[in-house]
Short mmCIF file of C-alpha atoms in Angstrom, two decimals:
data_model
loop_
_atom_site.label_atom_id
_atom_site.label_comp_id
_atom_site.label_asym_id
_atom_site.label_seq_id
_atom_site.Cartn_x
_atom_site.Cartn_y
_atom_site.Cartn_z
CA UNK A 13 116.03 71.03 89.08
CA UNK A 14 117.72 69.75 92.12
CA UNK A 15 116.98 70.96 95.54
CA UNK A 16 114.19 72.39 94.21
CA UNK A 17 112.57 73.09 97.48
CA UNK A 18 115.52 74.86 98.89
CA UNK A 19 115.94 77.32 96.60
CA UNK A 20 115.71 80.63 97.89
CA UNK A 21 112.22 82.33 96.56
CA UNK A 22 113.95 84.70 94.34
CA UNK A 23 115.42 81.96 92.31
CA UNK A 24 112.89 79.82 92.05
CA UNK A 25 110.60 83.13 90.65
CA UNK A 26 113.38 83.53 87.54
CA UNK A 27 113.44 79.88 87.18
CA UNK A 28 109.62 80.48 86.44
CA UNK A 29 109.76 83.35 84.42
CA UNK A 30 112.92 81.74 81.83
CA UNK A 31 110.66 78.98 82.09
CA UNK A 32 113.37 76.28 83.26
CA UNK A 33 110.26 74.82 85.85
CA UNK A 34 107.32 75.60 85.65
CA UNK A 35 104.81 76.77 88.33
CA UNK A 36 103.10 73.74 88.71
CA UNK A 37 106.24 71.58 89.03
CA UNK A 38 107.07 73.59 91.75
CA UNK A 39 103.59 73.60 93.71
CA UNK A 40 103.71 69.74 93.69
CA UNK A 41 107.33 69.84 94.47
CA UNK A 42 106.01 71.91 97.86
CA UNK A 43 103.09 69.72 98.01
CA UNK A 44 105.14 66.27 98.26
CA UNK A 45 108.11 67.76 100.49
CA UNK A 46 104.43 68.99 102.77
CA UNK A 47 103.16 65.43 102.57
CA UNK A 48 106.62 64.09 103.75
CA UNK A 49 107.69 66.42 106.10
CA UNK A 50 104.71 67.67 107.73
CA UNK A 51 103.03 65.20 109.31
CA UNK A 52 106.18 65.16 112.38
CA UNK A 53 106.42 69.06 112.06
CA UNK A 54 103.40 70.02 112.57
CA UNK A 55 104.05 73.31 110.37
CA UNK A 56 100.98 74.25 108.16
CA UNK A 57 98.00 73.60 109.83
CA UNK A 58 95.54 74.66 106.70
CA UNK A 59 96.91 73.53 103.73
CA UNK A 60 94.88 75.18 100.48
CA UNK A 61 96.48 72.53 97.93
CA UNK A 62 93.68 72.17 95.11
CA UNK A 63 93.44 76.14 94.77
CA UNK A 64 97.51 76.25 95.00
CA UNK A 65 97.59 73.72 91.88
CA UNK A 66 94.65 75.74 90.07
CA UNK A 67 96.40 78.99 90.70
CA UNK A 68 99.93 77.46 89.08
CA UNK A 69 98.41 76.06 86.22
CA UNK A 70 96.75 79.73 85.56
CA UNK A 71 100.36 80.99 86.24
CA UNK A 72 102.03 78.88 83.69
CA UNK A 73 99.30 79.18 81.25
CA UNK A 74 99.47 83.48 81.74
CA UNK A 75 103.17 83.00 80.84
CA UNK A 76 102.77 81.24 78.30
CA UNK A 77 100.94 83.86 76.41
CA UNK A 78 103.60 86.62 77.53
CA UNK A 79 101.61 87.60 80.70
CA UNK A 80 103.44 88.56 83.52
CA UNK A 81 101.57 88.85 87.29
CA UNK A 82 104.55 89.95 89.10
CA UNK A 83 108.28 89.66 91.11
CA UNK A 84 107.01 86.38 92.49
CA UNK A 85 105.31 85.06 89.49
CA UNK A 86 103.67 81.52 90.37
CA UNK A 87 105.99 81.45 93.58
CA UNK A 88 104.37 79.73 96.39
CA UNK A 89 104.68 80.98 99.87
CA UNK A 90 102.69 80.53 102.91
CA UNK A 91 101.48 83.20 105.33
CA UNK A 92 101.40 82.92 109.29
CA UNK A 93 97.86 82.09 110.92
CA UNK A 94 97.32 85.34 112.34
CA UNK A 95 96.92 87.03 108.59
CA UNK A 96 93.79 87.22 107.19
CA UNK A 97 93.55 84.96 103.79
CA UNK A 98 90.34 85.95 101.62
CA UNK A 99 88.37 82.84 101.25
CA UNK A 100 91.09 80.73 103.44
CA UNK A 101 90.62 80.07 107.25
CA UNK A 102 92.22 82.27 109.48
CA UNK A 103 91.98 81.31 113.39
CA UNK A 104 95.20 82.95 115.23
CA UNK A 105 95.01 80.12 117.00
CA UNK A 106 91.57 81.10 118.90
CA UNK A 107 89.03 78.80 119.44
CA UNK A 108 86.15 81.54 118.92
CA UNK A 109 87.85 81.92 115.31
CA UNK A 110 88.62 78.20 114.47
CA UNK A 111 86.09 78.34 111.60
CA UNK A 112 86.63 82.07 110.55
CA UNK A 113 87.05 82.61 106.91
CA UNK A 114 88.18 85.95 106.28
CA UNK A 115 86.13 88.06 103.15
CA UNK A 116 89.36 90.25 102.59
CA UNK A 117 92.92 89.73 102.50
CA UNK A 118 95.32 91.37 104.83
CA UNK A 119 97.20 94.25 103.62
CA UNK A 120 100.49 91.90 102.99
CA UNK A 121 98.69 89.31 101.63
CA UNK A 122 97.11 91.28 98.97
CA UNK A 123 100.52 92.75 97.92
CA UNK A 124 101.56 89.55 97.60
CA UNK A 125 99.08 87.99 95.51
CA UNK A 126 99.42 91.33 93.24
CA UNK A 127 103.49 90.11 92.71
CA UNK A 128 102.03 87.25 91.79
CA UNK A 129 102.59 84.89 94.34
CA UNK A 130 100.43 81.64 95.07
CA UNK A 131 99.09 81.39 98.75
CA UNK A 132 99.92 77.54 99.93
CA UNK A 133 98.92 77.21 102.99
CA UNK A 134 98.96 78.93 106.37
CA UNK A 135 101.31 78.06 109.28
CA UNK A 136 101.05 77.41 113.43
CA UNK A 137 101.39 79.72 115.83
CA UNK A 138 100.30 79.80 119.82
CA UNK A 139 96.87 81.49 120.48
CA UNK A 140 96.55 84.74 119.21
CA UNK A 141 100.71 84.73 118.78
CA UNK A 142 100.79 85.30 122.27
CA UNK A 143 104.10 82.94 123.07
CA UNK A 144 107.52 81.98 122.61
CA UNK A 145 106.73 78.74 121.71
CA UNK A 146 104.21 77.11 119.01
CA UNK A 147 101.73 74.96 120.90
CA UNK A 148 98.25 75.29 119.22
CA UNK A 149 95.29 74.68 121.50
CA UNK A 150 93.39 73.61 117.89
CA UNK A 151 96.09 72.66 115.83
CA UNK A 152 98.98 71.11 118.38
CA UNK A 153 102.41 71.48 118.42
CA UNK A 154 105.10 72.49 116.29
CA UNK A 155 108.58 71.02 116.10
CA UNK A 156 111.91 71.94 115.50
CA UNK A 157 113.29 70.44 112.36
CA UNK A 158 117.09 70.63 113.51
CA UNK A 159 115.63 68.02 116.77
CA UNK A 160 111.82 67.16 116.89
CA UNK A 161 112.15 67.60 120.49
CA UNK A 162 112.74 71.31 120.76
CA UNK A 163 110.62 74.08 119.77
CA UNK A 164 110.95 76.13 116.71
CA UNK A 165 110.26 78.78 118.86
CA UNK A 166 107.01 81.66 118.52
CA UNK A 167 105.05 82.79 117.76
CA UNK A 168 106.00 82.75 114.02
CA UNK A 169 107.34 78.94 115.07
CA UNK A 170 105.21 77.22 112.36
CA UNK A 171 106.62 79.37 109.28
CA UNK A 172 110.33 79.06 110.65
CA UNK A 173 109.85 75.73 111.24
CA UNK A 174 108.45 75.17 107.27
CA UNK A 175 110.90 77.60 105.95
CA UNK A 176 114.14 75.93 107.43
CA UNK A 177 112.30 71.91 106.31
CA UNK A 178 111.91 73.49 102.58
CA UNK A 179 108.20 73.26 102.81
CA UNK A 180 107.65 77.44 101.59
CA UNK A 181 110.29 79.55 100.28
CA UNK A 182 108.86 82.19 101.84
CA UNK A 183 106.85 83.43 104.68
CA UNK A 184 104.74 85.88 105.92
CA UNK A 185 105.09 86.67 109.40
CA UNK A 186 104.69 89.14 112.91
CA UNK A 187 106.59 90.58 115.60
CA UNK A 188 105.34 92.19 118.67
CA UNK A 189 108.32 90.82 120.86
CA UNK A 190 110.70 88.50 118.98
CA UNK A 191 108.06 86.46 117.23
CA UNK A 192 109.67 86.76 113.90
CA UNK A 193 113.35 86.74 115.09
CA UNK A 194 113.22 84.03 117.99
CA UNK A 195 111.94 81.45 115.65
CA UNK A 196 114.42 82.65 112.68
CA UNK A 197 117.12 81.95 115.29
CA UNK A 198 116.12 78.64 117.04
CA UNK A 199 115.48 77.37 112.82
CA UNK A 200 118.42 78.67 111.36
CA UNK A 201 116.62 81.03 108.90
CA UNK A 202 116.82 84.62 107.82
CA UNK A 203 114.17 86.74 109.37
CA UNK A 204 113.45 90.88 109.16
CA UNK A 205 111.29 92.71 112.10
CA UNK A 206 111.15 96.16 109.99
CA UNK A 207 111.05 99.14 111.36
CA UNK A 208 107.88 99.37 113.26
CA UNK A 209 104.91 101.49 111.11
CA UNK A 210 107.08 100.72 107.79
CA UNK A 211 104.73 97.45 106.86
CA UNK A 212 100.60 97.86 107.35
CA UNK A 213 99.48 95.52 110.16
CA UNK A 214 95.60 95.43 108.96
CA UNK A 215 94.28 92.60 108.85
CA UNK A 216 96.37 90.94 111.77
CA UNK A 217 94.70 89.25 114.41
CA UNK A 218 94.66 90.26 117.12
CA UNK A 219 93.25 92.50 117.54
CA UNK A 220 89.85 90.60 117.13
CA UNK A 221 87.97 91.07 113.11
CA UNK A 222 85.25 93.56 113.15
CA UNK A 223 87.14 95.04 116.53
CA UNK A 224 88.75 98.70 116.89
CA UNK A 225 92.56 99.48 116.45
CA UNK A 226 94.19 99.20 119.66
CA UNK A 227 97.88 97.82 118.97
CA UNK A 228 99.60 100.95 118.00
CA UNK A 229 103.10 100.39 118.70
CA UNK A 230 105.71 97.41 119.12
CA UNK A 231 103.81 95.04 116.55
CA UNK A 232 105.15 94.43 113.02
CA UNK A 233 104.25 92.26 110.12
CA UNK A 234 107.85 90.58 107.93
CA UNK A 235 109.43 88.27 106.03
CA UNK A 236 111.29 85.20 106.59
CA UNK A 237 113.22 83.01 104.47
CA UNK A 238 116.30 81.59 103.41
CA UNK A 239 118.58 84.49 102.03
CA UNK A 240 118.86 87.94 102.93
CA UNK A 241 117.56 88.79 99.30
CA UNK A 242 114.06 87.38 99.67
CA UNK A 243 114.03 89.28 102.89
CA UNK A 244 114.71 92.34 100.92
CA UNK A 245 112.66 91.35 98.08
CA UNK A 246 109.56 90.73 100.02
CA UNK A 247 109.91 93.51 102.15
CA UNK A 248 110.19 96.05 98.40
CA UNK A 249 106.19 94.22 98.15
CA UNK A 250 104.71 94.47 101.36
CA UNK A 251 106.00 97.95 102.89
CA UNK A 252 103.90 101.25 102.80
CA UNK A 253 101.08 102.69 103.51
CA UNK A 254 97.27 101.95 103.21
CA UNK A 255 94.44 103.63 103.62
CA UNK A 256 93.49 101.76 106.87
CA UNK A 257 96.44 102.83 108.19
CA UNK A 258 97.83 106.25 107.84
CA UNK A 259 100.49 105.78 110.56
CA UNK A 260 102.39 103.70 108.38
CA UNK A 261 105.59 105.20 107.86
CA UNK A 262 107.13 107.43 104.21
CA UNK A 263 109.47 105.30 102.82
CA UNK A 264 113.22 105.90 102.35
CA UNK A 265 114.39 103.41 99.22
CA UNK A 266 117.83 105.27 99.08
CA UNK A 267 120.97 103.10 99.83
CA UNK A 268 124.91 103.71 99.26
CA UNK A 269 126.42 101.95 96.67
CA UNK A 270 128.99 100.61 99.26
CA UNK A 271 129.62 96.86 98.37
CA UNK A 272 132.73 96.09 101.02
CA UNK A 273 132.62 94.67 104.71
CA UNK A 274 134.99 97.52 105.12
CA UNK A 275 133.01 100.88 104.26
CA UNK A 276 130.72 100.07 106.83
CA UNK A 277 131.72 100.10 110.87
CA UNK A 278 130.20 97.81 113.36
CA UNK A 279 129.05 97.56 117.33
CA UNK A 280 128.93 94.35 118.65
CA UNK A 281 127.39 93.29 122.34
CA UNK A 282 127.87 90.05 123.95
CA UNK A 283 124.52 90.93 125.79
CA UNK A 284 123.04 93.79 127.44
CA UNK A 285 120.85 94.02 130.75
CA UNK A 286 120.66 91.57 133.68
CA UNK A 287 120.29 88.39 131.67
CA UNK A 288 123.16 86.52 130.87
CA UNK A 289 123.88 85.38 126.89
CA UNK A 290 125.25 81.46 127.65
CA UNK A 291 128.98 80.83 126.81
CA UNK A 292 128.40 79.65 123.36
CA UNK A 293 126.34 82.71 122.49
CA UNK A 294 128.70 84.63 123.63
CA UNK A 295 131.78 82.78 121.81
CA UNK A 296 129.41 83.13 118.73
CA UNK A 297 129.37 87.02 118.61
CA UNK A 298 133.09 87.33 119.57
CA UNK A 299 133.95 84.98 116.74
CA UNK A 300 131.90 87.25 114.31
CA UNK A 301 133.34 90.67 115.60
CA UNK A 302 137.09 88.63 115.43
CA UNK A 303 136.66 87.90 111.63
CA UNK A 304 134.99 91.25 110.99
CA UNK A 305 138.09 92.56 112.52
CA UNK A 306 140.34 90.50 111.21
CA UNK A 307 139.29 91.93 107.55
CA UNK A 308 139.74 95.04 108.42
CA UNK A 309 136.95 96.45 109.56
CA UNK A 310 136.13 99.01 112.68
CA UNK A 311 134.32 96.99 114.89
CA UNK A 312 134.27 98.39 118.65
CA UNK A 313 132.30 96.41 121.75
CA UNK A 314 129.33 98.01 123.45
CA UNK A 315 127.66 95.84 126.70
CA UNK A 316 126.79 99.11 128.12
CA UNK A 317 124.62 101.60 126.72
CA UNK A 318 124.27 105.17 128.48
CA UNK A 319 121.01 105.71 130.17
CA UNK A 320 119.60 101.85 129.45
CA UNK A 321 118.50 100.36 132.76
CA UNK A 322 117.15 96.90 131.27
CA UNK A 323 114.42 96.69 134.11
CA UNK A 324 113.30 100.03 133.12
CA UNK A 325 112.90 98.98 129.44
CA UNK A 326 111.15 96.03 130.67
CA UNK A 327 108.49 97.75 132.33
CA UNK A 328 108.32 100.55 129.95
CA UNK A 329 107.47 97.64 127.54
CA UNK A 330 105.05 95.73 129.44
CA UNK A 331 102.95 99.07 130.16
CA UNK A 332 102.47 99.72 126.69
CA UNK A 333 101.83 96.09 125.61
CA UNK A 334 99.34 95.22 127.97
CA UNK A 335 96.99 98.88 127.72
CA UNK A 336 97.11 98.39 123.66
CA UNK A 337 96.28 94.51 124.15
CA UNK A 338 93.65 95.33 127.06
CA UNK A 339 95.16 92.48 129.28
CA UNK A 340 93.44 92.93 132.68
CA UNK A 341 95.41 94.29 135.49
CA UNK A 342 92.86 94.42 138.38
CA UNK A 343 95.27 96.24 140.90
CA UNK A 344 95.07 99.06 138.75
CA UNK A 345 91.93 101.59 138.10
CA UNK A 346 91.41 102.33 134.45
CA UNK A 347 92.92 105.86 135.14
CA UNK A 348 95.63 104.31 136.56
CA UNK A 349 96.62 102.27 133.09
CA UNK A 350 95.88 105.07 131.39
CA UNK A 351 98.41 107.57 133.37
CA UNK A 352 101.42 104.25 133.43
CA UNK A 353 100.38 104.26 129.77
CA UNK A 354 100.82 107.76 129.01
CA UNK A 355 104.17 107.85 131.15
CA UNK A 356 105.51 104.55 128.83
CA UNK A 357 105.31 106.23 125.84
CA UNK A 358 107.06 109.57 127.15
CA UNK A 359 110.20 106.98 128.23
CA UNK A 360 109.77 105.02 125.12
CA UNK A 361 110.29 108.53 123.20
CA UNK A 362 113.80 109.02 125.63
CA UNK A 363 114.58 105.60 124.48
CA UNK A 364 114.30 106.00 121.10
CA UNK A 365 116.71 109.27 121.38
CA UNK A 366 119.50 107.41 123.35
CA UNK A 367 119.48 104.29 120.67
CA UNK A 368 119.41 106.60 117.25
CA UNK A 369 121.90 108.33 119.19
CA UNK A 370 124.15 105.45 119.80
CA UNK A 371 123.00 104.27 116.43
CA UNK A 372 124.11 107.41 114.55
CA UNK A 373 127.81 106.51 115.13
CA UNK A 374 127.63 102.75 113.99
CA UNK A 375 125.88 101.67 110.59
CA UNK A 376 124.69 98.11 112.19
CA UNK A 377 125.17 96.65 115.60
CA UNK A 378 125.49 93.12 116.31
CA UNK A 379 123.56 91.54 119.00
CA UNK A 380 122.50 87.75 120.74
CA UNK A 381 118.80 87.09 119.11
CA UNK A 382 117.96 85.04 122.48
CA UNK A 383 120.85 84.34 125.46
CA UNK A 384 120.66 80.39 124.44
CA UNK A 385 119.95 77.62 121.35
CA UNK A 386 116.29 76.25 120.77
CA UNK A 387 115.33 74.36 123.92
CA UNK A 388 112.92 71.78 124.72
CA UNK A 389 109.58 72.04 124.51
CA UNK A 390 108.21 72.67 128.08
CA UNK A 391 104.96 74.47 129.90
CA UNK A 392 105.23 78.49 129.50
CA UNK A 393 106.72 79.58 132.57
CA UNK A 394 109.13 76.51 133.03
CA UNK A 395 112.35 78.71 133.74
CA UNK A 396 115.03 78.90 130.96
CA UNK A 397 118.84 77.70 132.24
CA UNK A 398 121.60 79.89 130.99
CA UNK A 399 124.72 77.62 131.98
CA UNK A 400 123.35 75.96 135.16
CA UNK A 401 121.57 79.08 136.18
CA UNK A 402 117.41 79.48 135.88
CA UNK A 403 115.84 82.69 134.71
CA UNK A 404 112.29 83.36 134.13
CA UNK A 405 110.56 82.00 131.16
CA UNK A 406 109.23 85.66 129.32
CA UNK A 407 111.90 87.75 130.67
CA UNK A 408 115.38 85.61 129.12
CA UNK A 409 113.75 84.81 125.89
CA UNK A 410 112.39 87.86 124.66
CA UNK A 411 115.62 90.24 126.75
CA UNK A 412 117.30 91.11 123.42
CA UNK A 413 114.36 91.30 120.52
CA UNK A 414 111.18 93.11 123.01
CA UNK A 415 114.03 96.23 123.10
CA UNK A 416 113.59 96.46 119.50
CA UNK A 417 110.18 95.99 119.46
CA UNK A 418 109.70 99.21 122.15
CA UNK A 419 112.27 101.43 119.68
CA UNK A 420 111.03 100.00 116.76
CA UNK A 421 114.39 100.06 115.53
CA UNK A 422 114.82 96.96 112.20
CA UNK A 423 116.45 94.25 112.67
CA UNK A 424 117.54 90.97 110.97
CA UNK A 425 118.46 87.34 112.08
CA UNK A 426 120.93 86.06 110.13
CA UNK A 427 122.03 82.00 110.79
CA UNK A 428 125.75 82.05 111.88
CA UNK A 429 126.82 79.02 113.76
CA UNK A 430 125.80 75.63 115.72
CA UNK A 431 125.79 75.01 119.09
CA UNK A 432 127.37 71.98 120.79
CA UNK A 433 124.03 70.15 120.58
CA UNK A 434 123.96 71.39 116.92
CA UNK A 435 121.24 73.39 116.90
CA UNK A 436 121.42 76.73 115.34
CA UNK A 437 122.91 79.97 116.76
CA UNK A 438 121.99 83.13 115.24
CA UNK A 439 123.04 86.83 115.07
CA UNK A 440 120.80 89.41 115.70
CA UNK A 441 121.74 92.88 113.08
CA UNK A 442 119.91 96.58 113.97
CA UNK A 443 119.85 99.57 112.62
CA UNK A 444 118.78 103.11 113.26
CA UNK A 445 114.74 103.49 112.41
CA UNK A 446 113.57 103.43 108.99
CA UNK A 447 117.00 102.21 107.58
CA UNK A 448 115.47 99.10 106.77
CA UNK A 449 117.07 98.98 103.29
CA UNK A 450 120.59 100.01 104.37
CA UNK A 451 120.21 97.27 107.15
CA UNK A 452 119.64 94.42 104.39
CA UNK A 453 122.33 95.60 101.79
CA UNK A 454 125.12 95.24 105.07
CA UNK A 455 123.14 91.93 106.20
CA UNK A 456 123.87 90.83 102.20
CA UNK A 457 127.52 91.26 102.37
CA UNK A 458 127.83 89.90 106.04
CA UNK A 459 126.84 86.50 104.63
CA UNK A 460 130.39 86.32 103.26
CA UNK A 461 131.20 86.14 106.95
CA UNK A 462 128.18 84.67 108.53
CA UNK A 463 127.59 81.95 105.60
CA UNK A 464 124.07 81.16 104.10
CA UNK A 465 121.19 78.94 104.91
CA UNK A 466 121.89 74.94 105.72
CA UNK A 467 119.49 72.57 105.45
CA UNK A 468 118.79 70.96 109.14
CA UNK A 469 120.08 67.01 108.76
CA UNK A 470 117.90 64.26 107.15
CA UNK A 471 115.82 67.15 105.29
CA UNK A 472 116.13 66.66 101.51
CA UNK A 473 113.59 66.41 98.10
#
């Protein structure tokens, strides 16, 4: 088959099951577009070939005698380095963990393998995913595969980065501020942050194995890939709840049977808050809420929410993150944390009110996924320039995903256009809590606008 390794995941699983390729053919197809590729992208860092090529040749030999495992049948994907892989080295990233070998699977990991899928490898990410870029202290860099010399972004930088090269179909990985969606972006993939509590997160490091729970909000586990279907189709495996976790969320499976750009209506923002989106960002959202217009649909602009003070949010956030990650602040006593932590939560509850609010009179809204394009790679902290203007390093790369993060709202990156230094631009699609399904279905149909996944140049079989 051609393009083999740029099918999306749900494709190449039918292609298994009607038995036009078989598993193996596409494991080594993987494995030689990994020997290729990898070496300059630096995107899997533990590679489990010989058990990937046992595992297909089980696959195709279970088929063979009418035996099917699952959706994603002798698919292989690859997982992010912060989920633990039974019997496959696990580090986050940490040197204390660089030789950790995990005894269980993660929750998502073990749905996985139950549809069937083949575990290939696992990818980079910063230490203990704690940065917008992927810079290993074990494992090195990532790069970008649209220019080698920008960063695919974090902390989910090394599955974007071997998602948007064709080494996986499909990837496993986290979000606690944008680490799913800034990477999707910056790659020019399709990524899902779902609604926070509606995917288990045991088995997620951090926090620390063999540690108590501590990270009970912001953080979520998702997909990301090269259509909007294997979003969907992963998320169907991986959501609910387990036994570890009883927070997790009741699902909701229930969509309309709406099929038109038109049935649905639409608020679109150019940016929100005190950082800037750059010119072309913002030329990218008005060009999407044009068409979407143009077609006929009700699309209505919305910069400024009622009752959203983006420095509030921004502190609100950085309360809660840094009690439930037990980052030292030594100006603070303990009861101190404990009171700003207890206060966070009461104005992330008012938060969550004003956005379902807002949200209950729009079916998606359209947002910036980061204010500029990839950049170069650079020390954390190195300010970020927003046309000829510097803003700090956390603060402008995370100011449109960490919002979602605090509401827990869903929310998909979906590639839209290039930027003049043709590197991708993205569009960032929310929806009210626990409409995660709803939320895909509209992402579907916005590809007819949007367009689909394109190969980054000089990437091919």
């Amino acid at each position: 088959m051609n393009d083999l390794v740029f099918l999306p995941a749900h494709q190449i699983a039918k292609a298994i099951r009607d038995r036009q390729v078989s598993s193996v053919e596409v494991t080594h197809a993987y494995l030689n577009q990994i020997a290729k590729y990898n070496p300059r992208l630096n995107a899997i860092v533990t590679l489990d070939a010989e058990n990937a090529i046992a595992q297909s040749k089980e696959a195709d030999k279970a088929l063979a005698q009418g035996e099917n495992w699952g959706i994603l049948h002798g698919v292989p994907v690859t997982i992010k380095d912060t989920l633990e892989t039974k019997g496959l080295r696990t580090t986050s990233s940490y040197q204390p963990l660089a030789n950790y070998v995990p005894t269980q699977d993660a929750t998502v990991v073990a749905r996985l393998r139950a549809a069937g899928a083949i575990i290939l490898g696992k990818t980079n990410t910063p230490q203990l995913a704690d940065n917008f870029q992927t810079n290993s202290p074990l494992f090195g860099r990532t790069n970008n595969p649209w220019n080698h010399e920008y960063t695919p972004g974090g902390s989910t930088g090394g599955g974007a980065s071997a998602i948007a090269a064709g080494l996986s179909p499909l990837e496993i990985g986290s979000d606690i501020g944008g680490s799913i969606r800034v990477p999707a972006h910056f790659c020019g993939i399709f990524g899902l942050k779902p609604t926070e509590h509606r995917v288990s997160t045991f088995g997620h490091i951090p926090e620390l194995p063999e540690t108590p729970k501590t990270i009970r909000h912001l953080q979520t586990v998702g997909p990301l890939a090269r259509s909007v279907e294997d979003l969907r189709l992963c998320l169907s495996l991986i959501e609910g709840s387990k036994s570890h976790q009883p927070e997790v969320m009741p699902l909701s499976q229930q969509v309309n049977p709406v099929t038109t750009l038109q049935s649905y209506r639409y608020a679109w923002s150019e940016g929100f808050g005190d950082i800037p989106a750059a010119a072309e960002t913002k030329a990218a959202l008005q060009k999407l809420a044009l068409s979407l217009a143009a077609l006929g649909c009700c699309v209505e602009q919305h910069n400024q929410l009622p009752h959203f003070d983006s420095n509030a949010v921004r502190d609100t956030y950085l309360k809660i993150y840094n009690f439930e990650l037990g980052l030292s602040q030594p100006e603070l006593t303990q009861f101190e944390q404990q009171q700003n932590y207890i206060t966070a939560l009461r104005e992330r509850s008012i938060l969550i009110a004003n956005i379902e609010n807002f949200l209950s009179d729009w079916d998606v809204w359209l947002c910036p996924v980061v204010p500029v394009p990839a950049f170069t790679h650079r020390q954390p902290g190195t300010p970020i320039e927003v046309d000829g203007c510097e803003f700090p390093y956390l603060t402008t790369i995370g100011a449109y995903t960490t919002i979602f993060n605090l509401t827990g709202n869903p929310a998909v990156v979906m590639p839209f256009t290039q930027s003049r230094d043709g590197l991708p631009i993205g569009v960032q699609v929310v929806a009210q809590r626990g409409s995660d399904m709803k939320l895909l279905q509209i992402a579907e149909i916005l590809t007819q606008v949007t367009g689909y996944f394109k190969r980054p140049p000089r990437y091919s079989m």
